[in-house]
Each structure stands twice: as C-alpha cells, then as structure tokens.
Coordinates of C-alpha atoms in Angstrom, one line a residue:
Chain A
X1 CA -20.9 -2.6 18.6
X2 CA -17.9 -4.5 19.7
X3 CA -14.9 -2.4 19.3
X4 CA -16.6 0.5 21.2
X5 CA -17.2 -2.3 24.1
X6 CA -13.1 -3.2 24.2
X7 CA -11.4 0.2 23.0
X8 CA -14.2 1.9 26.0
X9 CA -14.9 4.4 23.4
X10 CA -19.2 5.6 22.7
X11 CA -20.3 3.8 20.0
X12 CA -19.9 5.6 16.4
X13 CA -23.1 4.9 14.5
X14 CA -24.6 7.3 11.3
X15 CA -26.9 9.6 12.4
X16 CA -30.6 7.7 11.9
X17 CA -29.1 4.9 11.6
X18 CA -31.2 3.0 14.8
X19 CA -33.8 5.0 13.0
X20 CA -33.2 2.9 9.4
X21 CA -32.3 -0.6 11.2
X22 CA -34.7 -3.0 10.2
X23 CA -36.3 -3.3 14.1
X24 CA -36.5 -7.4 13.5
X25 CA -32.8 -7.2 11.3
X26 CA -29.4 -9.0 13.2
X27 CA -28.4 -5.8 13.6
X28 CA -30.1 -4.2 15.6
X29 CA -31.0 -7.9 18.0
X30 CA -27.8 -8.1 18.0
X31 CA -25.9 -5.2 19.2
X32 CA -29.1 -4.5 21.8
X33 CA -28.1 -8.3 22.8
X34 CA -24.6 -7.4 23.1
X35 CA -26.4 -4.0 25.4
X36 CA -28.2 -6.1 28.0
X37 CA -25.7 -8.6 28.3
X38 CA -23.8 -5.8 29.9
X39 CA -26.3 -6.0 33.1
X40 CA -25.9 -10.1 33.1
X41 CA -22.7 -11.7 33.2
X42 CA -20.7 -8.7 30.5
X43 CA -18.1 -9.9 28.0
X44 CA -14.6 -10.5 29.0
X45 CA -12.2 -7.4 28.6
X46 CA -15.0 -5.0 28.8
X47 CA -15.0 -3.0 31.7
X48 CA -18.3 -3.8 33.8
X49 CA -18.8 -0.1 34.5
X50 CA -19.9 0.4 30.9
X51 CA -22.6 -1.0 31.7
X52 CA -23.7 2.4 33.2
X53 CA -22.1 4.6 30.1
X54 CA -24.6 6.8 29.4
X55 CA -23.9 6.3 25.1
X56 CA -24.3 2.8 25.4
X57 CA -27.7 4.3 26.9
X58 CA -28.5 6.8 25.5
X59 CA -27.9 4.3 21.6
X60 CA -29.7 1.7 23.7
X61 CA -33.4 3.6 24.1
X62 CA -33.1 4.9 21.0
X63 CA -33.0 0.6 19.7
X64 CA -35.2 -0.3 22.5
X65 CA -37.7 2.2 21.0
X66 CA -37.2 1.2 17.6
X67 CA -37.8 -2.3 18.6
X68 CA -41.6 -2.2 21.3
X69 CA -42.6 0.6 18.2
X70 CA -42.2 -2.3 15.9
X71 CA -43.8 -5.1 17.7
X72 CA -47.1 -2.4 19.1
X73 CA -47.3 -1.6 15.2
X74 CA -47.8 -4.9 14.8
X75 CA -49.8 -5.9 17.7
X76 CA -52.3 -2.8 17.2
X77 CA -54.9 -4.8 16.7
X78 CA -53.8 -7.0 19.2
X79 CA -55.9 -8.4 22.8
X80 CA -56.4 -5.3 25.8
X81 CA -57.0 -8.2 27.6
X82 CA -56.3 -11.4 29.7
X83 CA -59.0 -13.3 28.5
X84 CA -58.1 -12.2 25.0
X85 CA -54.9 -12.9 25.9
X86 CA -54.7 -16.2 27.3
X87 CA -57.7 -18.0 26.5
X88 CA -56.6 -19.8 22.9
X89 CA -53.1 -20.8 24.7
X90 CA -55.0 -22.5 26.9
X91 CA -56.8 -25.2 24.7
X92 CA -54.7 -28.0 24.1
X93 CA -54.8 -28.0 20.1
X94 CA -56.4 -30.5 17.8
X95 CA -54.3 -29.7 15.1
X96 CA -50.0 -29.9 16.3
X97 CA -48.8 -29.2 12.3
X98 CA -47.3 -26.6 12.8
X99 CA -46.0 -27.2 15.8
X100 CA -42.1 -27.5 16.0
X101 CA -42.1 -29.6 19.6
X102 CA -44.0 -31.7 17.8
X103 CA -42.1 -32.3 14.5
X104 CA -39.7 -32.6 16.7
X105 CA -41.5 -35.4 19.2
X106 CA -42.3 -37.5 15.9
X107 CA -40.1 -36.9 12.8
X108 CA -37.1 -34.4 14.5
X109 CA -33.3 -36.1 14.4
X110 CA -30.2 -36.1 16.7
X111 CA -28.8 -33.3 15.2
X112 CA -32.6 -30.6 14.8
X113 CA -32.4 -31.1 18.5
X114 CA -28.6 -30.1 18.3
X115 CA -29.6 -26.8 16.4
X116 CA -33.3 -26.6 19.1
X117 CA -30.9 -26.8 22.1
X118 CA -27.8 -24.6 21.3
X119 CA -30.0 -21.2 19.2
X120 CA -32.5 -21.7 23.2
X121 CA -28.7 -21.8 25.6
X122 CA -29.0 -17.9 25.5
X123 CA -32.3 -17.6 26.8
X124 CA -32.0 -21.2 28.9
X125 CA -28.2 -20.2 30.0
X126 CA -29.7 -17.2 32.0
X127 CA -33.9 -19.0 32.4
X128 CA -35.2 -16.7 35.1
X129 CA -33.1 -14.7 35.5
X130 CA -34.6 -11.7 33.2
X131 CA -38.1 -11.7 35.3
X132 CA -35.9 -11.2 38.8
X133 CA -35.4 -7.7 37.7
X134 CA -39.5 -7.4 38.1
X135 CA -39.4 -8.3 42.0
X136 CA -39.0 -4.9 42.8
X137 CA -41.8 -3.6 41.5
X138 CA -44.4 -6.4 42.7
X139 CA -46.2 -5.7 45.9
X140 CA -47.7 -7.7 48.3
X141 CA -49.9 -11.1 46.3
X142 CA -47.9 -10.9 43.0
X143 CA -44.6 -10.4 44.6
X144 CA -44.8 -13.1 46.8
X145 CA -46.0 -16.0 44.0
X146 CA -43.6 -13.6 41.3
X147 CA -40.9 -15.1 44.6
X148 CA -41.6 -18.5 45.1
X149 CA -41.7 -19.6 41.1
X150 CA -38.9 -18.2 40.5
X151 CA -37.2 -19.7 44.2
X152 CA -38.3 -23.2 42.5
X153 CA -36.7 -22.0 39.0
X154 CA -33.8 -20.8 40.7
X155 CA -32.8 -24.9 42.4
X156 CA -35.2 -24.1 45.4
X157 CA -32.1 -23.6 47.8
X158 CA -30.2 -26.5 45.9
X159 CA -28.3 -25.5 43.2
X160 CA -28.2 -28.4 41.6
X161 CA -31.0 -27.6 40.5
X162 CA -31.5 -24.4 39.1
X163 CA -33.3 -25.2 35.8
X164 CA -30.2 -22.7 33.8
X165 CA -27.6 -26.0 35.5
X166 CA -29.9 -28.7 34.3
X167 CA -30.0 -26.9 31.0
X168 CA -26.2 -27.0 30.7
X169 CA -26.4 -30.8 31.6
X170 CA -28.6 -30.6 28.7
X171 CA -26.5 -29.5 26.8
X172 CA -23.5 -31.7 27.5
X173 CA -25.4 -35.1 27.1
X174 CA -26.5 -33.6 23.4
X175 CA -22.4 -32.7 23.0
X176 CA -22.4 -28.9 22.5
X177 CA -20.5 -26.9 24.8
X178 CA -22.2 -25.3 27.4
X179 CA -20.3 -22.6 28.2
X180 CA -22.6 -19.2 28.7
X181 CA -23.0 -17.4 25.2
X182 CA -20.5 -20.0 23.6
X183 CA -23.5 -19.4 21.0
X184 CA -24.3 -16.3 20.7
X185 CA -22.1 -15.4 17.3
X186 CA -24.3 -18.5 15.7
X187 CA -28.0 -17.6 16.6
X188 CA -30.6 -16.0 13.9
X189 CA -32.3 -12.3 14.8
X190 CA -35.3 -14.2 15.6
X191 CA -33.9 -16.0 18.6
X192 CA -32.2 -12.7 19.4
X193 CA -35.0 -10.9 19.3
X194 CA -36.9 -13.9 21.9
X195 CA -34.8 -12.8 24.7
X196 CA -33.8 -9.3 23.8
X197 CA -37.6 -8.8 24.7
X198 CA -37.1 -10.6 28.3
X199 CA -34.5 -7.8 28.5
X200 CA -36.6 -4.7 27.9
X201 CA -39.2 -6.2 29.3
X202 CA -37.0 -7.1 32.4
X203 CA -34.7 -4.1 32.9
X204 CA -37.7 -1.6 32.9
X205 CA -40.5 -0.1 36.0
X206 CA -42.5 1.0 32.8
X207 CA -43.0 -2.6 31.5
X208 CA -43.8 -3.9 35.0
X209 CA -47.0 -6.0 32.9
X210 CA -45.5 -6.9 29.6
X211 CA -42.9 -8.8 32.3
X212 CA -45.5 -10.5 34.2
X213 CA -47.1 -10.9 30.5
X214 CA -44.0 -12.3 29.2
X215 CA -43.9 -14.9 32.1
X216 CA -47.4 -16.2 32.7
X217 CA -46.8 -16.7 28.4
X218 CA -43.6 -19.1 28.9
X219 CA -45.2 -20.6 32.1
X220 CA -48.9 -21.7 30.3
X221 CA -47.5 -22.8 27.1
X222 CA -44.6 -25.1 28.5
X223 CA -45.4 -28.0 30.1
X224 CA -47.7 -29.0 27.0
X225 CA -44.2 -28.3 24.8
X226 CA -41.7 -29.7 27.4
X227 CA -43.7 -33.9 26.9
X228 CA -43.3 -33.3 23.4
X229 CA -39.3 -31.9 23.6
X230 CA -38.7 -34.8 26.8
X231 CA -40.6 -37.9 24.2
X232 CA -38.2 -36.6 21.5
X233 CA -34.9 -35.6 23.3
X234 CA -36.0 -39.9 24.7
X235 CA -36.8 -41.1 21.4
X236 CA -33.7 -39.7 19.4
X237 CA -31.4 -41.1 22.5
X238 CA -30.1 -37.7 23.3
X239 CA -29.9 -39.3 27.0
X240 CA -30.8 -39.0 30.7
X241 CA -30.0 -34.8 32.1
X242 CA -31.5 -34.3 28.3
X243 CA -35.0 -35.7 29.2
X244 CA -35.3 -35.0 32.6
X245 CA -34.8 -30.9 31.9
X246 CA -38.2 -31.1 30.3
X247 CA -39.7 -33.5 32.5
X248 CA -38.3 -31.3 35.4
X249 CA -40.4 -28.6 34.0
X250 CA -43.9 -30.4 32.5
X251 CA -44.9 -30.7 36.0
X252 CA -43.3 -27.1 37.2
X253 CA -45.2 -25.7 34.9
X254 CA -47.7 -26.9 35.8
X255 CA -47.3 -26.1 39.0
X256 CA -46.2 -21.8 37.6
X257 CA -49.0 -21.6 35.5
X258 CA -52.2 -21.7 38.0
X259 CA -50.0 -19.5 40.8
X260 CA -49.1 -17.0 37.8
X261 CA -52.2 -16.6 36.2
X262 CA -54.1 -16.7 39.5
X263 CA -51.4 -14.6 41.9
X264 CA -49.0 -13.0 39.9
X265 CA -51.3 -11.9 37.0
X266 CA -54.2 -11.6 39.5
X267 CA -52.3 -10.0 42.6
X268 CA -50.6 -7.8 40.0
X269 CA -54.3 -6.3 38.3
X270 CA -56.0 -5.9 41.9
X271 CA -52.9 -2.8 42.6
X272 CA -52.7 -1.6 39.4
X273 CA -55.9 -2.8 36.9
X274 CA -54.6 -0.2 33.9
X275 CA -51.9 -2.2 33.1
X276 CA -53.8 -4.6 31.5
X277 CA -53.7 -3.6 28.2
X278 CA -50.1 -4.0 29.0
X279 CA -50.1 -7.8 30.6
X280 CA -51.6 -8.4 27.0
X281 CA -49.3 -6.9 25.2
X282 CA -46.9 -9.0 26.9
X283 CA -48.6 -12.0 26.2
X284 CA -49.2 -11.7 22.7
X285 CA -45.2 -10.0 21.9
X286 CA -44.1 -13.2 23.5
X287 CA -46.4 -15.7 21.1
X288 CA -45.7 -12.8 18.1
X289 CA -41.8 -13.9 18.3
X290 CA -41.8 -17.5 19.4
X291 CA -43.8 -18.2 16.4
X292 CA -41.9 -16.1 13.9
X293 CA -39.3 -18.1 15.7
X294 CA -41.0 -21.7 14.9
X295 CA -41.2 -20.9 10.9
X296 CA -37.7 -19.3 10.7
X297 CA -35.9 -23.1 12.2
X298 CA -39.0 -24.5 10.4
X299 CA -38.1 -23.9 6.7
X300 CA -34.6 -23.2 7.6
X301 CA -35.2 -27.5 8.6
X302 CA -37.5 -28.2 4.9
X303 CA -35.4 -26.2 2.9
X304 CA -32.1 -29.3 4.7
X305 CA -30.7 -26.1 5.7
X306 CA -28.9 -25.5 9.0
X307 CA -32.1 -23.0 11.0
X308 CA -28.2 -21.3 12.9
X309 CA -26.2 -18.5 11.5
X310 CA -23.6 -21.2 10.7
X311 CA -23.8 -24.9 10.8
X312 CA -22.6 -26.7 14.2
X313 CA -20.0 -28.6 13.8
X314 CA -20.5 -32.6 14.3
X315 CA -19.1 -34.2 18.4
Chain B
X1 CA -59.5 -22.6 40.5
X2 CA -60.5 -24.1 37.5
X3 CA -63.0 -26.8 38.0
X4 CA -61.5 -28.6 35.7
X5 CA -57.3 -27.9 36.3
X6 CA -55.8 -30.0 39.7
X7 CA -56.1 -28.5 43.1
X8 CA -53.2 -27.0 44.5
X9 CA -51.7 -28.0 47.8
X10 CA -48.5 -26.3 50.1
X11 CA -45.7 -28.8 49.2
X12 CA -44.0 -31.1 50.3
X13 CA -47.1 -33.3 49.2
X14 CA -47.4 -37.0 49.6
X15 CA -49.6 -38.6 47.6
X16 CA -50.8 -43.4 48.4
X17 CA -51.5 -44.1 44.8
X18 CA -54.7 -47.2 44.1
X19 CA -52.1 -49.7 44.6
X20 CA -50.2 -49.0 47.2
X21 CA -46.7 -46.8 46.2
X22 CA -46.5 -43.7 48.3
X23 CA -44.8 -40.3 45.5
X24 CA -43.6 -37.3 47.0
X25 CA -43.0 -33.5 45.5
X26 CA -41.3 -31.5 47.6
X27 CA -42.8 -27.9 45.1
X28 CA -43.6 -25.1 46.7
X29 CA -46.9 -25.1 45.5
X30 CA -47.9 -28.9 44.1
X31 CA -50.6 -29.2 41.3
X32 CA -52.7 -32.4 41.7
X33 CA -54.0 -34.0 39.1
X34 CA -58.2 -34.3 39.4
X35 CA -59.1 -35.1 35.9
X36 CA -57.0 -38.6 35.5
X37 CA -55.5 -37.6 31.9
X38 CA -52.2 -36.3 34.1
X39 CA -49.7 -38.7 31.7
X40 CA -47.5 -37.6 35.2
X41 CA -50.2 -38.5 37.3
X42 CA -51.2 -37.8 40.7
X43 CA -49.3 -34.9 39.6
X44 CA -50.8 -31.8 37.3
X45 CA -49.5 -32.5 32.8
X46 CA -52.2 -29.6 31.9
X47 CA -54.0 -32.3 30.1
X48 CA -57.3 -30.8 31.5
X49 CA -57.3 -28.8 29.1
X50 CA -60.0 -28.4 26.6
X51 CA -59.2 -29.6 22.6
X52 CA -59.5 -27.1 20.1
X53 CA -58.9 -26.0 16.8
X54 CA -56.3 -23.7 17.8
X55 CA -52.1 -24.1 17.9
X56 CA -50.4 -21.6 20.7
X57 CA -47.4 -20.8 18.0
X58 CA -45.6 -21.1 21.9
X59 CA -46.0 -24.2 23.0
X60 CA -43.3 -24.9 21.3
X61 CA -40.9 -26.0 24.5
X62 CA -39.7 -22.5 25.8
X63 CA -40.4 -23.8 29.3
X64 CA -39.2 -21.1 32.1

C-alpha cells in the first residue's frame, strides 16, 4: 500500500485477498486507515489527488464492505431502536471493575496514561473532523444542533480552544510528540478500527444514521469517563494541560449529550424515521469496537506488556 | 427534557452561587445541574444518571 501511494501506481493486491483478510486484523485496518487519511491530512510525498484515485477507491470499497459485513454479522441480534441502544448507556454503572478509565483513575501509572494518550492521539488530533462530513447530509433541527456541537469541538471561534489542540497540549504534558500521525505505526488493529469506523460512517451519506448514532454514543458516554480520566491525570501528576483536556470534556459533553440526543437524533428521525435502526447500529458498533479495544489494552497491561505494537521510549 | 437531568439554557450564562460567587459559562448551550449531585456544580456532569448494573464499555474517556 505505501509503495502504491508513494510511487503513484495502482495498489497490488492478490485477487480475493480482501475477502480472505481478517476483518478485525491489522492488515485490513492499517490499509483502510492509510486510504482514509488521504481525505484528512494526506501524507508528505503522496500526491493530494490520490484522494480520488479510482483504483484506491475500489480497494477501499472492498475493505469497507468486509469491515461493515463483520460489524453487521456481530451485531445481528443488536439493538434496532434508539431506546434499546441508548438506555444501557444512560445508567451510571455500580460495578466499574471492567472500566479502563476506572482502572486508570484508581491505580493507573504514568506509563499507562502515556500509552493511552499515544493510542487515542490518532483520533483526538483530528477530533470531530470525521463527524463534520455528516453536516451536508442533515437538514433543519438536526443540522443546526450538529453544527452547534461541532462549533464547540472546534473551539467556538477560538483556535486555542480547538479540542484537537487541547489534546496536543495534553500530549506535551505527557512528554509525547504531538505531531499529527506520529504514533500511527505503533497503533494496534483494535485502535485503528475505532477510528476507521468514524471515517467509514462519515464518508458515506448512506451511513448518515450510523454516524449520528456513533457520535451520540460517544457524547453520552464521555462525561463520566472524562471525569475519571481527569482524576487519573491529577493523581499521576501528568500536568495542567493533561487534566484540562478531560475536565473540559466533563462539562462540554454533558451539554453535547443532551443536544445530540434530543436535537440531532430527534431532528434526524423526525425527518427520516426509517433511519432509526441505522442510528442504533452506529451506537452498538461503537460500543462493540470500544469494548474490543478496552479488552486489548487491559489484557496487555495485565500481562505487563505494552498495549502498543512497540512500546514508547521513556520520556 | 429529562426530569432528572439538567436545565438547558442558551449561553453565555452566569450563575450566582449560595456564597455570592458568580460563575460563568459561555458555551452555546449550558447544562445547569438541578439534582445538586454534580461535582462540577452548577454545571451538569451527568451525575443525575441512575445507578445500575450495566457497564457501558465506551465510558472510557474517549471524549469528543
């Protein structure tokens, strides 16, 4: 893939290779991630026009179909209504023993916070970008509310408050390199899949319902998790910017949650009621992939291993 | 509106606390806590949510 991108040639791919690829595996998700990245910041040394290269798009489409099919198969018995998808998320769990943020809050170590931030940087350094693609696909109430939330994500007119920039400051506090894409080659498949999901939903108008369900899921679940992460950062002495990123999200996402559920989902389904199952699917797919990622991270840490493909150097 | 949840007010909002302190939020919409359980009072932090068994796997600090 990188050879094809660098040399301006069509990707070489054995016939049927995509169909045989593990739909959760590193091969498929790294290739998909690289192709999606052409729609965001692109790569040095790769012609910007490759974003719309038909050979690359054809390959991307085959991989997306494989990924989407795996998600739909896994969620065949998943929720079909907004109520069923979101009700379990609107409860503050009594038992937090499976919660990664709870683990970090109570016993996390600085090296684990650094790994977590390096992993999440693949999304947070382009925070809210994949969701902006849904805007032209919405109308009226849903559009106005979605834009209002995105405006907040993008700093409400203030460059120093853009959430991606707040995350870069968090990374600097943790002595990580905040350069865009710096940790891509260390990211394991379960992390790549969470970011690919957003790009997949964002780039396809046909999946606008799923994008909205995904976005709502993250906003609904973010506040309590961010509260725990803020405490983890404080307890480990990560630094003021590291703490601020999460305290900002406690308050912001408590607002966003209300607006996204009532106005974005409410508005979308008032306009297009047939999309309800897609909204539920987007939410459930997010839960599924976040669950897989949390399992990956926790099992690596329990073994005393790095959750990254290769461990970070000490600061 | 969620009867247990916050009051949503168009921002910016200033709230005078019991001790006379004025706090301000200039978000486009501000969620003002009504359950008094918020740890970021007077702003909502979702502490009004009922407690239950389910562990949402995505509550792991991946905010937007």
